[in-house]
PDB file of C-alpha atoms in Angstrom:
ATOM      1  CA  UNK A   1       6.388 -11.423  52.406  1.00  0.00           C
ATOM      2  CA  UNK A   2       5.881 -13.906  49.672  1.00  0.00           C
ATOM      3  CA  UNK A   3       9.128 -13.617  47.099  1.00  0.00           C
ATOM      4  CA  UNK A   4       8.053 -11.992  43.774  1.00  0.00           C
ATOM      5  CA  UNK A   5       7.966 -15.237  41.851  1.00  0.00           C
ATOM      6  CA  UNK A   6       5.690 -16.815  43.881  1.00  0.00           C
ATOM      7  CA  UNK A   7       2.878 -13.881  44.252  1.00  0.00           C
ATOM      8  CA  UNK A   8       1.469 -14.479  40.465  1.00  0.00           C
ATOM      9  CA  UNK A   9       1.106 -17.862  41.483  1.00  0.00           C
ATOM     10  CA  UNK A  10      -0.777 -17.384  44.518  1.00  0.00           C
ATOM     11  CA  UNK A  11      -2.850 -14.991  42.614  1.00  0.00           C
ATOM     12  CA  UNK A  12      -3.458 -17.387  39.867  1.00  0.00           C
ATOM     13  CA  UNK A  13      -4.686 -20.012  42.302  1.00  0.00           C
ATOM     14  CA  UNK A  14      -6.910 -17.704  44.152  1.00  0.00           C
ATOM     15  CA  UNK A  15      -8.458 -16.807  40.757  1.00  0.00           C
ATOM     16  CA  UNK A  16      -8.753 -20.303  39.677  1.00  0.00           C
ATOM     17  CA  UNK A  17     -10.610 -21.000  43.315  1.00  0.00           C
ATOM     18  CA  UNK A  18     -12.944 -17.982  42.937  1.00  0.00           C
ATOM     19  CA  UNK A  19     -13.869 -18.544  39.201  1.00  0.00           C
ATOM     20  CA  UNK A  20     -14.498 -22.193  40.240  1.00  0.00           C
ATOM     21  CA  UNK A  21     -16.761 -20.830  42.863  1.00  0.00           C
ATOM     22  CA  UNK A  22     -18.486 -18.353  40.622  1.00  0.00           C
ATOM     23  CA  UNK A  23     -19.362 -21.203  38.370  1.00  0.00           C
ATOM     24  CA  UNK A  24     -20.384 -23.449  40.818  1.00  0.00           C
ATOM     25  CA  UNK A  25     -23.214 -20.838  41.799  1.00  0.00           C
ATOM     26  CA  UNK A  26     -23.938 -19.463  38.335  1.00  0.00           C
ATOM     27  CA  UNK A  27     -26.520 -22.356  37.610  1.00  0.00           C
ATOM     28  CA  UNK A  28     -28.719 -21.009  40.163  1.00  0.00           C
ATOM     29  CA  UNK A  29     -30.468 -18.408  38.556  1.00  0.00           C
ATOM     30  CA  UNK A  30     -30.527 -20.605  35.251  1.00  0.00           C
ATOM     31  CA  UNK A  31     -32.399 -23.239  37.104  1.00  0.00           C
ATOM     32  CA  UNK A  32     -35.831 -22.094  35.670  1.00  0.00           C
ATOM     33  CA  UNK A  33     -34.687 -21.647  32.065  1.00  0.00           C
ATOM     34  CA  UNK A  34     -33.291 -25.014  31.938  1.00  0.00           C
ATOM     35  CA  UNK A  35     -36.382 -26.607  33.726  1.00  0.00           C
ATOM     36  CA  UNK A  36     -38.706 -24.843  31.098  1.00  0.00           C
ATOM     37  CA  UNK A  37     -36.317 -25.789  28.292  1.00  0.00           C
ATOM     38  CA  UNK A  38     -35.853 -29.665  29.162  1.00  0.00           C
ATOM     39  CA  UNK A  39     -39.350 -30.105  30.941  1.00  0.00           C
ATOM     40  CA  UNK A  40     -37.602 -30.578  34.358  1.00  0.00           C
ATOM     41  CA  UNK A  41     -39.761 -31.349  37.396  1.00  0.00           C
ATOM     42  CA  UNK A  42     -38.610 -29.826  40.955  1.00  0.00           C
ATOM     43  CA  UNK A  43     -36.761 -33.086  41.727  1.00  0.00           C
ATOM     44  CA  UNK A  44     -34.606 -32.896  38.814  1.00  0.00           C
ATOM     45  CA  UNK A  45     -33.957 -29.033  39.144  1.00  0.00           C
ATOM     46  CA  UNK A  46     -32.604 -30.165  42.658  1.00  0.00           C
ATOM     47  CA  UNK A  47     -30.686 -33.117  41.133  1.00  0.00           C
ATOM     48  CA  UNK A  48     -29.176 -30.616  39.006  1.00  0.00           C
ATOM     49  CA  UNK A  49     -28.024 -28.163  41.767  1.00  0.00           C
ATOM     50  CA  UNK A  50     -26.820 -31.068  43.767  1.00  0.00           C
ATOM     51  CA  UNK A  51     -24.769 -32.892  41.589  1.00  0.00           C
ATOM     52  CA  UNK A  52     -21.964 -30.990  41.749  1.00  0.00           C
ATOM     53  CA  UNK A  53     -21.900 -30.843  45.316  1.00  0.00           C
ATOM     54  CA  UNK A  54     -22.073 -34.561  45.643  1.00  0.00           C
ATOM     55  CA  UNK A  55     -19.323 -35.053  43.161  1.00  0.00           C
ATOM     56  CA  UNK A  56     -17.169 -32.380  45.126  1.00  0.00           C
ATOM     57  CA  UNK A  57     -17.840 -34.733  48.371  1.00  0.00           C
ATOM     58  CA  UNK A  58     -17.216 -37.839  46.289  1.00  0.00           C
ATOM     59  CA  UNK A  59     -13.870 -36.977  45.018  1.00  0.00           C
ATOM     60  CA  UNK A  60     -12.161 -35.107  47.871  1.00  0.00           C
ATOM     61  CA  UNK A  61     -10.603 -37.937  49.750  1.00  0.00           C
ATOM     62  CA  UNK A  62      -9.465 -39.947  46.364  1.00  0.00           C
ATOM     63  CA  UNK A  63      -7.892 -36.520  45.200  1.00  0.00           C
ATOM     64  CA  UNK A  64      -5.890 -36.181  48.416  1.00  0.00           C
ATOM     65  CA  UNK A  65      -4.401 -39.558  47.491  1.00  0.00           C
ATOM     66  CA  UNK A  66      -3.904 -38.894  44.093  1.00  0.00           C
ATOM     67  CA  UNK A  67      -1.859 -35.788  45.017  1.00  0.00           C
ATOM     68  CA  UNK A  68       0.525 -37.833  46.956  1.00  0.00           C
ATOM     69  CA  UNK A  69       1.225 -40.181  44.171  1.00  0.00           C
ATOM     70  CA  UNK A  70       1.099 -37.573  41.294  1.00  0.00           C
ATOM     71  CA  UNK A  71       1.685 -34.490  43.161  1.00  0.00           C
ATOM     72  CA  UNK A  72      -0.465 -31.051  43.582  1.00  0.00           C
ATOM     73  CA  UNK A  73       0.565 -29.092  40.913  1.00  0.00           C
ATOM     74  CA  UNK A  74       0.007 -31.828  37.994  1.00  0.00           C
ATOM     75  CA  UNK A  75      -3.579 -32.585  39.772  1.00  0.00           C
ATOM     76  CA  UNK A  76      -4.400 -29.001  40.086  1.00  0.00           C
ATOM     77  CA  UNK A  77      -3.523 -28.273  36.258  1.00  0.00           C
ATOM     78  CA  UNK A  78      -5.875 -31.360  35.567  1.00  0.00           C
ATOM     79  CA  UNK A  79      -8.524 -30.117  37.748  1.00  0.00           C
ATOM     80  CA  UNK A  80      -8.724 -26.906  35.716  1.00  0.00           C
ATOM     81  CA  UNK A  81      -8.935 -28.691  32.595  1.00  0.00           C
ATOM     82  CA  UNK A  82     -11.675 -30.890  33.873  1.00  0.00           C
ATOM     83  CA  UNK A  83     -13.555 -27.746  34.949  1.00  0.00           C
ATOM     84  CA  UNK A  84     -13.207 -26.045  31.644  1.00  0.00           C
ATOM     85  CA  UNK A  85     -14.473 -29.030  29.701  1.00  0.00           C
ATOM     86  CA  UNK A  86     -17.501 -29.472  31.867  1.00  0.00           C
ATOM     87  CA  UNK A  87     -18.230 -25.661  31.620  1.00  0.00           C
ATOM     88  CA  UNK A  88     -18.110 -26.373  27.688  1.00  0.00           C
ATOM     89  CA  UNK A  89     -20.385 -29.326  28.184  1.00  0.00           C
ATOM     90  CA  UNK A  90     -22.769 -27.393  30.134  1.00  0.00           C
ATOM     91  CA  UNK A  91     -23.070 -24.445  27.674  1.00  0.00           C
ATOM     92  CA  UNK A  92     -23.535 -27.015  24.712  1.00  0.00           C
ATOM     93  CA  UNK A  93     -25.759 -29.609  27.011  1.00  0.00           C
ATOM     94  CA  UNK A  94     -28.857 -30.529  24.660  1.00  0.00           C
ATOM     95  CA  UNK A  95     -30.590 -32.402  27.231  1.00  0.00           C
ATOM     96  CA  UNK A  96     -30.956 -32.836  31.042  1.00  0.00           C
ATOM     97  CA  UNK A  97     -28.788 -36.009  31.278  1.00  0.00           C
ATOM     98  CA  UNK A  98     -26.018 -33.924  29.237  1.00  0.00           C
ATOM     99  CA  UNK A  99     -26.406 -31.088  31.268  1.00  0.00           C
ATOM    100  CA  UNK A 100     -26.275 -33.213  35.093  1.00  0.00           C
ATOM    101  CA  UNK A 101     -23.413 -35.122  33.575  1.00  0.00           C
ATOM    102  CA  UNK A 102     -21.732 -31.863  32.867  1.00  0.00           C
ATOM    103  CA  UNK A 103     -22.176 -30.561  36.259  1.00  0.00           C
ATOM    104  CA  UNK A 104     -21.042 -33.570  37.804  1.00  0.00           C
ATOM    105  CA  UNK A 105     -17.988 -33.508  35.667  1.00  0.00           C
ATOM    106  CA  UNK A 106     -17.584 -29.840  37.197  1.00  0.00           C
ATOM    107  CA  UNK A 107     -17.748 -31.061  40.569  1.00  0.00           C
ATOM    108  CA  UNK A 108     -14.864 -33.676  40.227  1.00  0.00           C
ATOM    109  CA  UNK A 109     -12.754 -31.082  38.658  1.00  0.00           C
ATOM    110  CA  UNK A 110     -13.826 -28.621  41.577  1.00  0.00           C
ATOM    111  CA  UNK A 111     -13.524 -30.906  44.322  1.00  0.00           C
ATOM    112  CA  UNK A 112      -9.990 -31.908  43.079  1.00  0.00           C
ATOM    113  CA  UNK A 113      -9.104 -28.084  42.668  1.00  0.00           C
ATOM    114  CA  UNK A 114     -10.342 -27.557  46.529  1.00  0.00           C
ATOM    115  CA  UNK A 115      -7.967 -30.728  47.584  1.00  0.00           C
ATOM    116  CA  UNK A 116      -4.935 -30.314  45.360  1.00  0.00           C
ATOM    117  CA  UNK A 117      -5.234 -26.617  44.589  1.00  0.00           C
ATOM    118  CA  UNK A 118      -5.370 -25.549  48.196  1.00  0.00           C
ATOM    119  CA  UNK A 119      -2.563 -27.692  49.268  1.00  0.00           C
ATOM    120  CA  UNK A 120      -0.545 -26.240  46.036  1.00  0.00           C
ATOM    121  CA  UNK A 121      -1.160 -22.694  47.640  1.00  0.00           C
ATOM    122  CA  UNK A 122      -0.073 -23.862  51.053  1.00  0.00           C
ATOM    123  CA  UNK A 123       2.944 -24.884  49.509  1.00  0.00           C
ATOM    124  CA  UNK A 124       3.836 -21.968  47.594  1.00  0.00           C
ATOM    125  CA  UNK A 125       3.198 -19.667  50.700  1.00  0.00           C
ATOM    126  CA  UNK A 126       5.949 -21.195  52.422  1.00  0.00           C
ATOM    127  CA  UNK A 127       6.884 -21.117  55.988  1.00  0.00           C
ATOM    128  CA  UNK A 128       4.989 -17.563  56.634  1.00  0.00           C
ATOM    129  CA  UNK A 129       1.608 -18.965  55.234  1.00  0.00           C
ATOM    130  CA  UNK A 130      -0.163 -17.602  58.266  1.00  0.00           C
ATOM    131  CA  UNK A 131       1.001 -14.016  57.599  1.00  0.00           C
TER     132      UNK A 131
END
């Protein structure tokens, strides 16, 4: 069993990943509204959906190297801040380009969270992580 001090941290890390997953997929039902508002083609709607996934893919390996240099805790906290800024940017986007940029920024933060945050989670869970 995890020590009492570690339990809240583990729960917070799981909640951060869960919230990130929700935000990653939350745009799917909004694409028709964005398509109508910004006059998007089907290709642009696809770009909007794919931008986060591409950013996650591109940032994953560099995030692992940055985790070793700066530490998983610091990088996880930075990733959460980046995701929050990106979420704000998505909500306030006034054009397709701004929305696409905010989605890509979210993908960068989320990719870092999946790399550094999961490493931190593994570190926090200790020797008995499989249990």
